Amino acid sequence: RTFRYQGEKIMDFILSLLQKERAAVIVISSVRELSPANISELEKYNPLALFAGDGEFRPALEQMIADKGLEKHAKLLGILRQDKIKDVLRASDCFLIASDFEGTSVSLMEAMSNGMPVLASDVSGLNKMIEDNVSGLLFERRNADDLKKKIISLYEDPCLAERLSRCAGMRYLEKYDYGNVISSYSEII
């Protein structure tokens, strides 16, 4: 997939939600950590983390992005209409959800239904929805280095990304698709 964000060609990017409980700071840190000593590594991968939504931490995140010089690699989109979210999901190369805690995530189900490779923090709720290295990649909660490694693995192994995409879509159909869930319940009854 290739996406153009404000006219600029971006080969890969991540979509995450900007809400109070999300660890957006970890996402931004992991993007910067792609190049702790050498900016050329950051340019090699050219990630763009797009954050949909809004929250009380937005001003602090805007400042963090500016302080780290990541304006080309992290964008806060604000609140988006549902149709715009679907457009962004379709254009995304992967979906990232960096929660400290989570129940059943509707945004994760939307990403899975679009057959996207998923990166998710290994927390209760998300680790019930994603089978690590099968329907997505789980990273240690609030660990920017672990997340960085998972991001790089998707960049460097397109076959892995494709397999995760396929399996995420199948897992969505099996576990969360309304028609299949109703059929399963009707079989029980």
PDB file of N, CA and C in Angstrom, residues 85-170:
ATOM      1  N   ILE A  85     -12.106   7.912   9.064  1.00  0.00           N
ATOM      2  CA  ILE A  85     -11.340   6.874   9.759  1.00  0.00           C
ATOM      3  C   ILE A  85     -11.200   5.651   8.865  1.00  0.00           C
ATOM      4  N   LYS A  86     -12.289   5.268   8.196  1.00  0.00           N
ATOM      5  CA  LYS A  86     -12.223   4.116   7.294  1.00  0.00           C
ATOM      6  C   LYS A  86     -11.247   4.365   6.151  1.00  0.00           C
ATOM      7  N   ASP A  87     -11.220   5.588   5.609  1.00  0.00           N
ATOM      8  CA  ASP A  87     -10.267   5.916   4.553  1.00  0.00           C
ATOM      9  C   ASP A  87      -8.831   5.796   5.052  1.00  0.00           C
ATOM     10  N   VAL A  88      -8.584   6.298   6.258  1.00  0.00           N
ATOM     11  CA  VAL A  88      -7.235   6.231   6.824  1.00  0.00           C
ATOM     12  C   VAL A  88      -6.855   4.774   7.091  1.00  0.00           C
ATOM     13  N   LEU A  89      -7.782   3.980   7.605  1.00  0.00           N
ATOM     14  CA  LEU A  89      -7.505   2.557   7.837  1.00  0.00           C
ATOM     15  C   LEU A  89      -7.153   1.852   6.532  1.00  0.00           C
ATOM     16  N   ARG A  90      -7.917   2.121   5.482  1.00  0.00           N
ATOM     17  CA  ARG A  90      -7.658   1.462   4.193  1.00  0.00           C
ATOM     18  C   ARG A  90      -6.293   1.843   3.624  1.00  0.00           C
ATOM     19  N   ALA A  91      -5.851   3.044   3.915  1.00  0.00           N
ATOM     20  CA  ALA A  91      -4.567   3.506   3.401  1.00  0.00           C
ATOM     21  C   ALA A  91      -3.392   3.099   4.284  1.00  0.00           C
ATOM     22  N   SER A  92      -3.675   2.587   5.467  1.00  0.00           N
ATOM     23  CA  SER A  92      -2.629   2.268   6.439  1.00  0.00           C
ATOM     24  C   SER A  92      -1.912   0.970   6.095  1.00  0.00           C
ATOM     25  N   ASP A  93      -0.659   0.925   6.451  1.00  0.00           N
ATOM     26  CA  ASP A  93       0.123  -0.300   6.305  1.00  0.00           C
ATOM     27  C   ASP A  93       0.000  -1.189   7.526  1.00  0.00           C
ATOM     28  N   CYS A  94      -0.234  -0.607   8.680  1.00  0.00           N
ATOM     29  CA  CYS A  94      -0.457  -1.398   9.879  1.00  0.00           C
ATOM     30  C   CYS A  94      -1.227  -0.561  10.886  1.00  0.00           C
ATOM     31  N   PHE A  95      -1.776  -1.234  11.865  1.00  0.00           N
ATOM     32  CA  PHE A  95      -2.529  -0.575  12.929  1.00  0.00           C
ATOM     33  C   PHE A  95      -1.812  -0.841  14.234  1.00  0.00           C
ATOM     34  N   LEU A  96      -1.645   0.200  15.020  1.00  0.00           N
ATOM     35  CA  LEU A  96      -0.944   0.071  16.288  1.00  0.00           C
ATOM     36  C   LEU A  96      -1.857   0.553  17.401  1.00  0.00           C
ATOM     37  N   ILE A  97      -1.980  -0.254  18.418  1.00  0.00           N
ATOM     38  CA  ILE A  97      -2.751   0.139  19.593  1.00  0.00           C
ATOM     39  C   ILE A  97      -1.873  -0.101  20.819  1.00  0.00           C
ATOM     40  N   ALA A  98      -1.538   0.995  21.491  1.00  0.00           N
ATOM     41  CA  ALA A  98      -0.580   0.952  22.602  1.00  0.00           C
ATOM     42  C   ALA A  98      -1.291   1.275  23.910  1.00  0.00           C
ATOM     43  N   SER A  99      -2.220   0.439  24.291  1.00  0.00           N
ATOM     44  CA  SER A  99      -3.003   0.678  25.496  1.00  0.00           C
ATOM     45  C   SER A  99      -2.299   0.165  26.740  1.00  0.00           C
ATOM     46  N   ASP A 100      -2.601   0.833  27.850  1.00  0.00           N
ATOM     47  CA  ASP A 100      -2.166   0.322  29.145  1.00  0.00           C
ATOM     48  C   ASP A 100      -3.156  -0.709  29.655  1.00  0.00           C
ATOM     49  N   PHE A 101      -4.392  -0.579  29.239  1.00  0.00           N
ATOM     50  CA  PHE A 101      -5.440  -1.556  29.551  1.00  0.00           C
ATOM     51  C   PHE A 101      -6.491  -1.440  28.472  1.00  0.00           C
ATOM     52  N   GLU A 102      -7.255  -2.483  28.276  1.00  0.00           N
ATOM     53  CA  GLU A 102      -8.229  -2.491  27.187  1.00  0.00           C
ATOM     54  C   GLU A 102      -9.241  -3.589  27.441  1.00  0.00           C
ATOM     55  N   GLY A 103     -10.455  -3.343  27.019  1.00  0.00           N
ATOM     56  CA  GLY A 103     -11.473  -4.393  26.988  1.00  0.00           C
ATOM     57  C   GLY A 103     -11.460  -4.969  25.575  1.00  0.00           C
ATOM     58  N   THR A 104     -12.618  -5.201  25.030  1.00  0.00           N
ATOM     59  CA  THR A 104     -12.711  -5.595  23.629  1.00  0.00           C
ATOM     60  C   THR A 104     -12.671  -4.318  22.813  1.00  0.00           C
ATOM     61  N   SER A 105     -11.645  -4.147  22.023  1.00  0.00           N
ATOM     62  CA  SER A 105     -11.400  -2.903  21.308  1.00  0.00           C
ATOM     63  C   SER A 105     -12.123  -2.887  19.963  1.00  0.00           C
ATOM     64  N   VAL A 106     -13.055  -1.944  19.811  1.00  0.00           N
ATOM     65  CA  VAL A 106     -13.772  -1.794  18.539  1.00  0.00           C
ATOM     66  C   VAL A 106     -12.808  -1.334  17.450  1.00  0.00           C
ATOM     67  N   SER A 107     -11.899  -0.425  17.782  1.00  0.00           N
ATOM     68  CA  SER A 107     -10.947   0.042  16.770  1.00  0.00           C
ATOM     69  C   SER A 107     -10.056  -1.099  16.288  1.00  0.00           C
ATOM     70  N   LEU A 108      -9.682  -1.987  17.181  1.00  0.00           N
ATOM     71  CA  LEU A 108      -8.887  -3.143  16.786  1.00  0.00           C
ATOM     72  C   LEU A 108      -9.698  -4.070  15.882  1.00  0.00           C
ATOM     73  N   MET A 109     -10.972  -4.264  16.217  1.00  0.00           N
ATOM     74  CA  MET A 109     -11.829  -5.082  15.345  1.00  0.00           C
ATOM     75  C   MET A 109     -11.948  -4.463  13.953  1.00  0.00           C
ATOM     76  N   GLU A 110     -12.063  -3.133  13.875  1.00  0.00           N
ATOM     77  CA  GLU A 110     -12.136  -2.459  12.577  1.00  0.00           C
ATOM     78  C   GLU A 110     -10.864  -2.709  11.772  1.00  0.00           C
ATOM     79  N   ALA A 111      -9.717  -2.612  12.430  1.00  0.00           N
ATOM     80  CA  ALA A 111      -8.445  -2.849  11.744  1.00  0.00           C
ATOM     81  C   ALA A 111      -8.352  -4.298  11.264  1.00  0.00           C
ATOM     82  N   MET A 112      -8.743  -5.228  12.121  1.00  0.00           N
ATOM     83  CA  MET A 112      -8.697  -6.644  11.746  1.00  0.00           C
ATOM     84  C   MET A 112      -9.647  -6.925  10.584  1.00  0.00           C
ATOM     85  N   SER A 113     -10.834  -6.301  10.607  1.00  0.00           N
ATOM     86  CA  SER A 113     -11.801  -6.527   9.529  1.00  0.00           C
ATOM     87  C   SER A 113     -11.288  -5.991   8.202  1.00  0.00           C
ATOM     88  N   ASN A 114     -10.381  -5.020   8.261  1.00  0.00           N
ATOM     89  CA  ASN A 114      -9.748  -4.497   7.048  1.00  0.00           C
ATOM     90  C   ASN A 114      -8.498  -5.289   6.673  1.00  0.00           C
ATOM     91  N   GLY A 115      -8.227  -6.364   7.408  1.00  0.00           N
ATOM     92  CA  GLY A 115      -7.080  -7.214   7.101  1.00  0.00           C
ATOM     93  C   GLY A 115      -5.747  -6.516   7.260  1.00  0.00           C
ATOM     94  N   MET A 116      -5.609  -5.749   8.327  1.00  0.00           N
ATOM     95  CA  MET A 116      -4.368  -5.020   8.562  1.00  0.00           C
ATOM     96  C   MET A 116      -3.462  -5.776   9.514  1.00  0.00           C
ATOM     97  N   PRO A 117      -2.155  -5.715   9.295  1.00  0.00           N
ATOM     98  CA  PRO A 117      -1.262  -6.233  10.329  1.00  0.00           C
ATOM     99  C   PRO A 117      -1.403  -5.349  11.559  1.00  0.00           C
ATOM    100  N   VAL A 118      -1.403  -5.976  12.717  1.00  0.00           N
ATOM    101  CA  VAL A 118      -1.663  -5.261  13.968  1.00  0.00           C
ATOM    102  C   VAL A 118      -0.466  -5.379  14.897  1.00  0.00           C
ATOM    103  N   LEU A 119      -0.114  -4.251  15.509  1.00  0.00           N
ATOM    104  CA  LEU A 119       0.837  -4.204  16.608  1.00  0.00           C
ATOM    105  C   LEU A 119       0.036  -3.776  17.827  1.00  0.00           C
ATOM    106  N   ALA A 120       0.081  -4.554  18.895  1.00  0.00           N
ATOM    107  CA  ALA A 120      -0.716  -4.248  20.086  1.00  0.00           C
ATOM    108  C   ALA A 120       0.095  -4.497  21.341  1.00  0.00           C
ATOM    109  N   SER A 121      -0.142  -3.655  22.342  1.00  0.00           N
ATOM    110  CA  SER A 121       0.521  -3.890  23.622  1.00  0.00           C
ATOM    111  C   SER A 121      -0.036  -5.165  24.244  1.00  0.00           C
ATOM    112  N   ASP A 122       0.849  -5.889  24.904  1.00  0.00           N
ATOM    113  CA  ASP A 122       0.498  -7.180  25.499  1.00  0.00           C
ATOM    114  C   ASP A 122      -0.173  -6.938  26.845  1.00  0.00           C
ATOM    115  N   VAL A 123      -1.453  -6.558  26.762  1.00  0.00           N
ATOM    116  CA  VAL A 123      -2.246  -6.312  27.962  1.00  0.00           C
ATOM    117  C   VAL A 123      -3.541  -7.112  27.851  1.00  0.00           C
ATOM    118  N   SER A 124      -4.127  -7.378  28.990  1.00  0.00           N
ATOM    119  CA  SER A 124      -5.379  -8.115  29.019  1.00  0.00           C
ATOM    120  C   SER A 124      -6.397  -7.415  28.134  1.00  0.00           C
ATOM    121  N   GLY A 125      -7.138  -8.169  27.405  1.00  0.00           N
ATOM    122  CA  GLY A 125      -8.088  -7.634  26.438  1.00  0.00           C
ATOM    123  C   GLY A 125      -7.497  -7.732  25.049  1.00  0.00           C
ATOM    124  N   LEU A 126      -6.396  -7.013  24.809  1.00  0.00           N
ATOM    125  CA  LEU A 126      -5.756  -7.063  23.492  1.00  0.00           C
ATOM    126  C   LEU A 126      -5.122  -8.425  23.238  1.00  0.00           C
ATOM    127  N   ASN A 127      -4.485  -8.995  24.265  1.00  0.00           N
ATOM    128  CA  ASN A 127      -3.848 -10.295  24.061  1.00  0.00           C
ATOM    129  C   ASN A 127      -4.866 -11.433  23.992  1.00  0.00           C
ATOM    130  N   LYS A 128      -6.127 -11.122  24.252  1.00  0.00           N
ATOM    131  CA  LYS A 128      -7.196 -12.109  24.017  1.00  0.00           C
ATOM    132  C   LYS A 128      -7.694 -12.016  22.573  1.00  0.00           C
ATOM    133  N   MET A 129      -7.563 -10.836  21.990  1.00  0.00           N
ATOM    134  CA  MET A 129      -8.031 -10.617  20.625  1.00  0.00           C
ATOM    135  C   MET A 129      -6.969 -10.992  19.594  1.00  0.00           C
ATOM    136  N   ILE A 130      -5.706 -10.791  19.942  1.00  0.00           N
ATOM    137  CA  ILE A 130      -4.585 -11.018  19.023  1.00  0.00           C
ATOM    138  C   ILE A 130      -3.772 -12.202  19.511  1.00  0.00           C
ATOM    139  N   GLU A 131      -3.546 -13.142  18.626  1.00  0.00           N
ATOM    140  CA  GLU A 131      -2.628 -14.238  18.923  1.00  0.00           C
ATOM    141  C   GLU A 131      -1.256 -13.822  18.413  1.00  0.00           C
ATOM    142  N   ASP A 132      -0.294 -13.684  19.331  1.00  0.00           N
ATOM    143  CA  ASP A 132       1.023 -13.162  18.991  1.00  0.00           C
ATOM    144  C   ASP A 132       1.685 -13.957  17.875  1.00  0.00           C
ATOM    145  N   ASN A 133       2.190 -13.218  16.898  1.00  0.00           N
ATOM    146  CA  ASN A 133       2.902 -13.765  15.745  1.00  0.00           C
ATOM    147  C   ASN A 133       1.997 -14.611  14.846  1.00  0.00           C
ATOM    148  N   VAL A 134       0.686 -14.540  15.055  1.00  0.00           N
ATOM    149  CA  VAL A 134      -0.264 -15.233  14.193  1.00  0.00           C
ATOM    150  C   VAL A 134      -1.211 -14.206  13.573  1.00  0.00           C
ATOM    151  N   SER A 135      -1.987 -13.529  14.412  1.00  0.00           N
ATOM    152  CA  SER A 135      -2.922 -12.524  13.895  1.00  0.00           C
ATOM    153  C   SER A 135      -2.453 -11.099  14.206  1.00  0.00           C
ATOM    154  N   GLY A 136      -1.262 -10.978  14.723  1.00  0.00           N
ATOM    155  CA  GLY A 136      -0.670  -9.682  15.028  1.00  0.00           C
ATOM    156  C   GLY A 136       0.597  -9.873  15.839  1.00  0.00           C
ATOM    157  N   LEU A 137       1.234  -8.773  16.167  1.00  0.00           N
ATOM    158  CA  LEU A 137       2.433  -8.813  17.003  1.00  0.00           C
ATOM    159  C   LEU A 137       2.138  -8.067  18.299  1.00  0.00           C
ATOM    160  N   LEU A 138       2.434  -8.711  19.410  1.00  0.00           N
ATOM    161  CA  LEU A 138       2.274  -8.092  20.717  1.00  0.00           C
ATOM    162  C   LEU A 138       3.632  -7.584  21.192  1.00  0.00           C
ATOM    163  N   PHE A 139       3.635  -6.396  21.794  1.00  0.00           N
ATOM    164  CA  PHE A 139       4.865  -5.852  22.364  1.00  0.00           C
ATOM    165  C   PHE A 139       4.633  -5.569  23.845  1.00  0.00           C
ATOM    166  N   GLU A 140       5.714  -5.608  24.607  1.00  0.00           N
ATOM    167  CA  GLU A 140       5.619  -5.379  26.047  1.00  0.00           C
ATOM    168  C   GLU A 140       5.088  -3.981  26.327  1.00  0.00           C
ATOM    169  N   ARG A 141       4.113  -3.916  27.202  1.00  0.00           N
ATOM    170  CA  ARG A 141       3.460  -2.652  27.573  1.00  0.00           C
ATOM    171  C   ARG A 141       4.488  -1.586  27.949  1.00  0.00           C
ATOM    172  N   ARG A 142       4.352  -0.417  27.328  1.00  0.00           N
ATOM    173  CA  ARG A 142       5.188   0.756  27.593  1.00  0.00           C
ATOM    174  C   ARG A 142       6.677   0.530  27.326  1.00  0.00           C
ATOM    175  N   ASN A 143       7.003  -0.402  26.431  1.00  0.00           N
ATOM    176  CA  ASN A 143       8.398  -0.688  26.110  1.00  0.00           C
ATOM    177  C   ASN A 143       8.678  -0.232  24.674  1.00  0.00           C
ATOM    178  N   ALA A 144       9.237   0.979  24.530  1.00  0.00           N
ATOM    179  CA  ALA A 144       9.487   1.558  23.212  1.00  0.00           C
ATOM    180  C   ALA A 144      10.471   0.721  22.409  1.00  0.00           C
ATOM    181  N   ASP A 145      11.471   0.124  23.071  1.00  0.00           N
ATOM    182  CA  ASP A 145      12.457  -0.681  22.358  1.00  0.00           C
ATOM    183  C   ASP A 145      11.818  -1.936  21.766  1.00  0.00           C
ATOM    184  N   ASP A 146      10.962  -2.602  22.527  1.00  0.00           N
ATOM    185  CA  ASP A 146      10.272  -3.793  22.019  1.00  0.00           C
ATOM    186  C   ASP A 146       9.355  -3.415  20.852  1.00  0.00           C
ATOM    187  N   LEU A 147       8.643  -2.303  20.992  1.00  0.00           N
ATOM    188  CA  LEU A 147       7.781  -1.846  19.907  1.00  0.00           C
ATOM    189  C   LEU A 147       8.601  -1.535  18.668  1.00  0.00           C
ATOM    190  N   LYS A 148       9.734  -0.866  18.843  1.00  0.00           N
ATOM    191  CA  LYS A 148      10.619  -0.550  17.713  1.00  0.00           C
ATOM    192  C   LYS A 148      11.013  -1.827  16.966  1.00  0.00           C
ATOM    193  N   LYS A 149      11.375  -2.868  17.700  1.00  0.00           N
ATOM    194  CA  LYS A 149      11.768  -4.133  17.069  1.00  0.00           C
ATOM    195  C   LYS A 149      10.618  -4.721  16.253  1.00  0.00           C
ATOM    196  N   LYS A 150       9.396  -4.619  16.786  1.00  0.00           N
ATOM    197  CA  LYS A 150       8.227  -5.162  16.067  1.00  0.00           C
ATOM    198  C   LYS A 150       7.944  -4.345  14.809  1.00  0.00           C
ATOM    199  N   ILE A 151       8.090  -3.014  14.900  1.00  0.00           N
ATOM    200  CA  ILE A 151       7.894  -2.161  13.725  1.00  0.00           C
ATOM    201  C   ILE A 151       8.901  -2.533  12.642  1.00  0.00           C
ATOM    202  N   ILE A 152      10.166  -2.663  13.034  1.00  0.00           N
ATOM    203  CA  ILE A 152      11.214  -3.008  12.068  1.00  0.00           C
ATOM    204  C   ILE A 152      10.940  -4.373  11.439  1.00  0.00           C
ATOM    205  N   SER A 153      10.452  -5.334  12.223  1.00  0.00           N
ATOM    206  CA  SER A 153      10.173  -6.662  11.665  1.00  0.00           C
ATOM    207  C   SER A 153       9.112  -6.579  10.563  1.00  0.00           C
ATOM    208  N   LEU A 154       8.127  -5.693  10.712  1.00  0.00           N
ATOM    209  CA  LEU A 154       7.125  -5.527   9.648  1.00  0.00           C
ATOM    210  C   LEU A 154       7.722  -4.857   8.416  1.00  0.00           C
ATOM    211  N   TYR A 155       8.590  -3.861   8.621  1.00  0.00           N
ATOM    212  CA  TYR A 155       9.245  -3.199   7.494  1.00  0.00           C
ATOM    213  C   TYR A 155      10.126  -4.165   6.718  1.00  0.00           C
ATOM    214  N   GLU A 156      10.862  -4.994   7.439  1.00  0.00           N
ATOM    215  CA  GLU A 156      11.872  -5.821   6.795  1.00  0.00           C
ATOM    216  C   GLU A 156      11.355  -7.171   6.318  1.00  0.00           C
ATOM    217  N   ASP A 157      10.170  -7.557   6.717  1.00  0.00           N
ATOM    218  CA  ASP A 157       9.628  -8.856   6.312  1.00  0.00           C
ATOM    219  C   ASP A 157       8.206  -8.695   5.771  1.00  0.00           C
ATOM    220  N   PRO A 158       8.079  -8.331   4.486  1.00  0.00           N
ATOM    221  CA  PRO A 158       6.746  -8.140   3.912  1.00  0.00           C
ATOM    222  C   PRO A 158       5.898  -9.413   3.949  1.00  0.00           C
ATOM    223  N   CYS A 159       6.537 -10.580   3.935  1.00  0.00           N
ATOM    224  CA  CYS A 159       5.783 -11.841   4.022  1.00  0.00           C
ATOM    225  C   CYS A 159       5.126 -11.967   5.395  1.00  0.00           C
ATOM    226  N   LEU A 160       5.825 -11.541   6.438  1.00  0.00           N
ATOM    227  CA  LEU A 160       5.250 -11.548   7.781  1.00  0.00           C
ATOM    228  C   LEU A 160       4.044 -10.616   7.831  1.00  0.00           C
ATOM    229  N   ALA A 161       4.195  -9.413   7.298  1.00  0.00           N
ATOM    230  CA  ALA A 161       3.093  -8.450   7.297  1.00  0.00           C
ATOM    231  C   ALA A 161       1.891  -9.012   6.542  1.00  0.00           C
ATOM    232  N   GLU A 162       2.130  -9.646   5.416  1.00  0.00           N
ATOM    233  CA  GLU A 162       1.042 -10.230   4.626  1.00  0.00           C
ATOM    234  C   GLU A 162       0.353 -11.365   5.385  1.00  0.00           C
ATOM    235  N   ARG A 163       1.138 -12.225   6.026  1.00  0.00           N
ATOM    236  CA  ARG A 163       0.563 -13.336   6.789  1.00  0.00           C
ATOM    237  C   ARG A 163      -0.262 -12.818   7.970  1.00  0.00           C
ATOM    238  N   LEU A 164       0.264 -11.826   8.677  1.00  0.00           N
ATOM    239  CA  LEU A 164      -0.478 -11.242   9.798  1.00  0.00           C
ATOM    240  C   LEU A 164      -1.779 -10.603   9.317  1.00  0.00           C
ATOM    241  N   SER A 165      -1.718  -9.930   8.171  1.00  0.00           N
ATOM    242  CA  SER A 165      -2.923  -9.311   7.596  1.00  0.00           C
ATOM    243  C   SER A 165      -3.990 -10.351   7.321  1.00  0.00           C
ATOM    244  N   ARG A 166      -3.592 -11.406   6.652  1.00  0.00           N
ATOM    245  CA  ARG A 166      -4.523 -12.484   6.290  1.00  0.00           C
ATOM    246  C   ARG A 166      -5.124 -13.121   7.549  1.00  0.00           C
ATOM    247  N   CYS A 167      -4.270 -13.421   8.507  1.00  0.00           N
ATOM    248  CA  CYS A 167      -4.743 -14.070   9.737  1.00  0.00           C
ATOM    249  C   CYS A 167      -5.606 -13.138  10.587  1.00  0.00           C
ATOM    250  N   ALA A 168      -5.305 -11.839  10.600  1.00  0.00           N
ATOM    251  CA  ALA A 168      -6.135 -10.883  11.339  1.00  0.00           C
ATOM    252  C   ALA A 168      -7.538 -10.841  10.747  1.00  0.00           C
ATOM    253  N   GLY A 169      -7.609 -10.814   9.426  1.00  0.00           N
ATOM    254  CA  GLY A 169      -8.918 -10.817   8.763  1.00  0.00           C
ATOM    255  C   GLY A 169      -9.701 -12.086   9.053  1.00  0.00           C
ATOM    256  N   MET A 170      -9.011 -13.225   9.025  1.00  0.00           N
ATOM    257  CA  MET A 170      -9.683 -14.500   9.315  1.00  0.00           C
ATOM    258  C   MET A 170     -10.129 -14.557  10.777  1.00  0.00           C
TER     259      MET A 170
END
